[in-house]
mmCIF file of C-alpha atoms in Angstrom:
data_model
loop_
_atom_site.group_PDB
_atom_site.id
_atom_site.type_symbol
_atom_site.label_atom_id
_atom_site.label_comp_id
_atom_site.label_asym_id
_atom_site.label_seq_id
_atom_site.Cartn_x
_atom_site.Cartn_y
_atom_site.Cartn_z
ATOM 1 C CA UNK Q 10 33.509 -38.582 43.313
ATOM 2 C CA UNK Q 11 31.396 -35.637 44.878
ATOM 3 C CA UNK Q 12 30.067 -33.176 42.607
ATOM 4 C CA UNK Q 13 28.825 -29.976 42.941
ATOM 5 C CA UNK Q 14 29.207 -28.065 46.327
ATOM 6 C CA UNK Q 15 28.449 -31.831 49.136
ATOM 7 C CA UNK Q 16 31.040 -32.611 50.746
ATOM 8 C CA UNK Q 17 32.345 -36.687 50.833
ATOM 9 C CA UNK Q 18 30.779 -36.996 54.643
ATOM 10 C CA UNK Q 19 27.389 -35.549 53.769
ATOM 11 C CA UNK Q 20 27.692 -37.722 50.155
ATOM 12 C CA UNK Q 21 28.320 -40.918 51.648
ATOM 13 C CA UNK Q 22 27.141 -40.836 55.281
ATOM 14 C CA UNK Q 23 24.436 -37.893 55.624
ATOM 15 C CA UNK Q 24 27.098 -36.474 58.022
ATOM 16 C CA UNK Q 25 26.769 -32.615 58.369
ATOM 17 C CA UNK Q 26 28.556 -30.241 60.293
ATOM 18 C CA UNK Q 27 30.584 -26.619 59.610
ATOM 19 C CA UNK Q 28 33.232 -28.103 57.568
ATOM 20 C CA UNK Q 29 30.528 -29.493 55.271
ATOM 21 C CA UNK Q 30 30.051 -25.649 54.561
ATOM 22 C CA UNK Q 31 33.959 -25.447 54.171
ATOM 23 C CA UNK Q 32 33.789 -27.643 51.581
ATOM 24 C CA UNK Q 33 30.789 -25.738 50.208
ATOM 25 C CA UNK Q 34 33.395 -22.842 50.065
ATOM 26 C CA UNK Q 35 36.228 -24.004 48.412
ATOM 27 C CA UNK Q 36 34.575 -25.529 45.718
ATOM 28 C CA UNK Q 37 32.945 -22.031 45.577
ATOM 29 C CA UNK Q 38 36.362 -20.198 45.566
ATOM 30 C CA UNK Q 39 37.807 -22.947 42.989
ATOM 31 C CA UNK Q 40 34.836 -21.643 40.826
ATOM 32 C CA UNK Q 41 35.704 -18.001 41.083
ATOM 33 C CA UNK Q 42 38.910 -18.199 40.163
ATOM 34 C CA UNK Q 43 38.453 -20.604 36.996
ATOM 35 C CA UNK Q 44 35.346 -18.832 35.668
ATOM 36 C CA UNK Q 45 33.877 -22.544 35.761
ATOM 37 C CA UNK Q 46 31.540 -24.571 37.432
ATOM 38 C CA UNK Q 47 32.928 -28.301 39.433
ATOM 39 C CA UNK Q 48 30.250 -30.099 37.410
ATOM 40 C CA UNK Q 49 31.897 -29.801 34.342
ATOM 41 C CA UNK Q 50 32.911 -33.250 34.085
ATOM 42 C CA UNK Q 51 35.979 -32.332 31.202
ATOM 43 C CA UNK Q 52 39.063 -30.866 32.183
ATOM 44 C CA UNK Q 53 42.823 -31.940 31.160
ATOM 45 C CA UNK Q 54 41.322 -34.781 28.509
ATOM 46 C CA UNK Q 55 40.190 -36.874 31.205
ATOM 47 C CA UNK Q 56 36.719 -36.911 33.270
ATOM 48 C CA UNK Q 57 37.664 -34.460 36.296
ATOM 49 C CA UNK Q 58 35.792 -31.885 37.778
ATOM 50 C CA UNK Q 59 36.939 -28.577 38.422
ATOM 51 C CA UNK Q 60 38.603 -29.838 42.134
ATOM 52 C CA UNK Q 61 40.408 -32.561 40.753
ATOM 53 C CA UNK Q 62 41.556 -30.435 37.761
ATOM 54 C CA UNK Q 63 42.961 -27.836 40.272
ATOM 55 C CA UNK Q 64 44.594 -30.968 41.976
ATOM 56 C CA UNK Q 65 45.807 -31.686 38.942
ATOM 57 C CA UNK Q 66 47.593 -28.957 38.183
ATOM 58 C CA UNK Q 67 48.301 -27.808 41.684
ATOM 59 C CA UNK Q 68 50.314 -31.375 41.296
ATOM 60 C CA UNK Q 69 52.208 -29.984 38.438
ATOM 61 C CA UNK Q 70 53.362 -26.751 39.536
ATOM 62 C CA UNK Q 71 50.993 -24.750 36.949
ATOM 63 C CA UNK Q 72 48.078 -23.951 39.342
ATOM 64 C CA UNK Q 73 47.577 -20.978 37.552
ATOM 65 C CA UNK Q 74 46.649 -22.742 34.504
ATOM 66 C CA UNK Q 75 43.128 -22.708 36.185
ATOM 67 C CA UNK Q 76 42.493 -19.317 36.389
ATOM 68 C CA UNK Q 77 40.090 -17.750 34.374
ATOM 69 C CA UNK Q 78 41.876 -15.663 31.283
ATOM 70 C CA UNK Q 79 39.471 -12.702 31.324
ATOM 71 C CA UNK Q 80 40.584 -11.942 34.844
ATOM 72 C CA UNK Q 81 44.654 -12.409 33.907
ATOM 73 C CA UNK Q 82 45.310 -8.785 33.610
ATOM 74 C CA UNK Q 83 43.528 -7.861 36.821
ATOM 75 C CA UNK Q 84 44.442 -9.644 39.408
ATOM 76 C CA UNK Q 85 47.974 -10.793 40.998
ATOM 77 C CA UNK Q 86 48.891 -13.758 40.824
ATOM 78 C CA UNK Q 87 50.466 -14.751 44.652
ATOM 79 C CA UNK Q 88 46.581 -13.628 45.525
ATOM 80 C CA UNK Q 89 45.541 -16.160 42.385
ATOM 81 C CA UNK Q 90 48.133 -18.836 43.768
ATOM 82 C CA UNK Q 91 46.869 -17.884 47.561
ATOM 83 C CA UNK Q 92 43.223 -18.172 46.365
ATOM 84 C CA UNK Q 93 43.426 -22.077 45.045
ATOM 85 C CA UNK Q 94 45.462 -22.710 47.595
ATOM 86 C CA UNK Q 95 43.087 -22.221 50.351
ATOM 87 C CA UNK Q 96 40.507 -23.542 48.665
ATOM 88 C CA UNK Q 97 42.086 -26.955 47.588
ATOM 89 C CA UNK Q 98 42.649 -26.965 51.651
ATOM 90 C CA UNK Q 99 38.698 -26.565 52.378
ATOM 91 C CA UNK Q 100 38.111 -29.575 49.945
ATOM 92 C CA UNK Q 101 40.057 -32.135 51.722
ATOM 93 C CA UNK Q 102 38.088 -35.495 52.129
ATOM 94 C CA UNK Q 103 38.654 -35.626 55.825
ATOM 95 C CA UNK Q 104 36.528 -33.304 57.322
ATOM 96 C CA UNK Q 105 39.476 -32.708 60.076
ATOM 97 C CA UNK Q 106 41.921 -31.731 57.480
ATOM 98 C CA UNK Q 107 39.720 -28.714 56.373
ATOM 99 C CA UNK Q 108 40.520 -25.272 58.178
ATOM 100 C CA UNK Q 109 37.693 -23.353 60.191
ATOM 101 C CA UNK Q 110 36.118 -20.471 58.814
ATOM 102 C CA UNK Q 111 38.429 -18.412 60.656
ATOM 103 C CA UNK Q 112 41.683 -19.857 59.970
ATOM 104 C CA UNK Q 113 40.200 -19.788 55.955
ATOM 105 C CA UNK Q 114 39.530 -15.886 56.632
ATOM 106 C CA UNK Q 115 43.628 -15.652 57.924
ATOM 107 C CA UNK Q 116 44.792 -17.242 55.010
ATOM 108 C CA UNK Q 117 42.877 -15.151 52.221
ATOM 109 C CA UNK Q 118 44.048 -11.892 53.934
ATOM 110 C CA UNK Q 119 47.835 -12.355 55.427
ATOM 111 C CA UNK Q 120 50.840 -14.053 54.203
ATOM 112 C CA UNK Q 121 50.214 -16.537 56.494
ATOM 113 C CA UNK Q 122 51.464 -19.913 56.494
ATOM 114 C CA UNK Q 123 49.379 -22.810 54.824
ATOM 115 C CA UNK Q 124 49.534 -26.071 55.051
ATOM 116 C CA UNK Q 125 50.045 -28.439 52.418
ATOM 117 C CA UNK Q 126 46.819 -29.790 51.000
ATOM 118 C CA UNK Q 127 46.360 -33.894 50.965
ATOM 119 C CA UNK Q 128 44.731 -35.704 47.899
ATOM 120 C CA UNK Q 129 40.938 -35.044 47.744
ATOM 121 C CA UNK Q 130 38.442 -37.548 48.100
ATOM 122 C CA UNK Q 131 38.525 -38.259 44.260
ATOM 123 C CA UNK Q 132 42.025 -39.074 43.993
ATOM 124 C CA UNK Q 133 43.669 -42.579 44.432
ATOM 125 C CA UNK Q 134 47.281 -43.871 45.450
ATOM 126 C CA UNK Q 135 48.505 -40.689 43.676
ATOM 127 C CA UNK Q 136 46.692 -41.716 40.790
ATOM 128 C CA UNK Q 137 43.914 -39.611 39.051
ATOM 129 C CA UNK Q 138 40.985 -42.170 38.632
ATOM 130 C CA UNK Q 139 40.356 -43.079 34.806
ATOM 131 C CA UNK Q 140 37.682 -44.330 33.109
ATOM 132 C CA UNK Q 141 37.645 -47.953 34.481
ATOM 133 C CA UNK Q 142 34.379 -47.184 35.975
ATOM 134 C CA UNK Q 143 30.915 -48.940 34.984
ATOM 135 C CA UNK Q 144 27.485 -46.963 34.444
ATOM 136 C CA UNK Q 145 24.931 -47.944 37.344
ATOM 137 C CA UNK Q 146 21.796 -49.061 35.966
ATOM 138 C CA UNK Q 147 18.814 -49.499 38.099
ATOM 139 C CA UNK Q 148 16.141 -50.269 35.872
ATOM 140 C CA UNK Q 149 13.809 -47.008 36.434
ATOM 141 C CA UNK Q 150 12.863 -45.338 33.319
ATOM 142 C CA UNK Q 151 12.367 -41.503 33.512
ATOM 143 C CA UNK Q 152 10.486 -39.488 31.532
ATOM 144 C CA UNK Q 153 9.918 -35.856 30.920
ATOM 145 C CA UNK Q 154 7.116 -33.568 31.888
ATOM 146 C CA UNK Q 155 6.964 -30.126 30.510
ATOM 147 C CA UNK Q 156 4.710 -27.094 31.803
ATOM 148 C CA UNK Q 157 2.008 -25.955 29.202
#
């Protein structure tokens, strides 16, 4: 699972290009609109950041469960629903399924048609991925330094 704003190419393979920064973007816009940030590992009782949250619930038909409740009285909500959209399509784990910059500018400002948005990276046989995981241990012991 990526965290943060690096997209699954540049995570796994060092692989950077423009839709690495439309990755970048949507996680950005995902953040905006849900007042959080994707490294907050605790959304919906399981351990999902905020992108597989909005998948979550995108899923479900209540996308706009993720939006932020001090902005519910100001903003409306096919923009909100247009918003996650979009961004949920600059997140997709194949590089090629992301939009361009320009076709991402289209969508935020017309009506215009989107595509449907595939699973993310983090998200398996339609499945959201549990805790069956194992920590990685390597060893290495760390230890702090602070400035006097």
């Amino acid at each position: 699972m990526c965290s943060g704003y690096m997209s699954p190419e540049y995570a796994m393979g060092g692989i950077f290009s423009e839709k690495t920064d439309i990755f970048s973007f949507g996680v950005l816009l995902l953040e905006i609109i849900s007042g959080k940030k994707n490294t907050s590992p605790h959304f919906y009782e399981q351990t999902l950041n905020l992108v597989g949250y909005a998948w979550h619930l995108w899923n479900e038909g209540r996308v706009l469960e993720l939006m932020d409740p001090e902005l519910v009285l100001s903003f409306c909500t096919s923009e909100v629903c247009r918003c996650i959209h979009v961004g949920l399509l600059c997140v997709q784990n194949n590089s090629k399924d992301r939009p361009t910059m320009s076709e991402v500018v289209l969508m935020l400002s017309s009506e215009t048609d989107r595509p449907e948005p595939k699973e993310p990276a983090f998200v398996a046989s339609g499945k959201l991925l549990e805790h069956d995981h194992k920590p990685v241990t390597s060893g290495l012991s760390w230890s702090a330094v602070e400035a006097r």
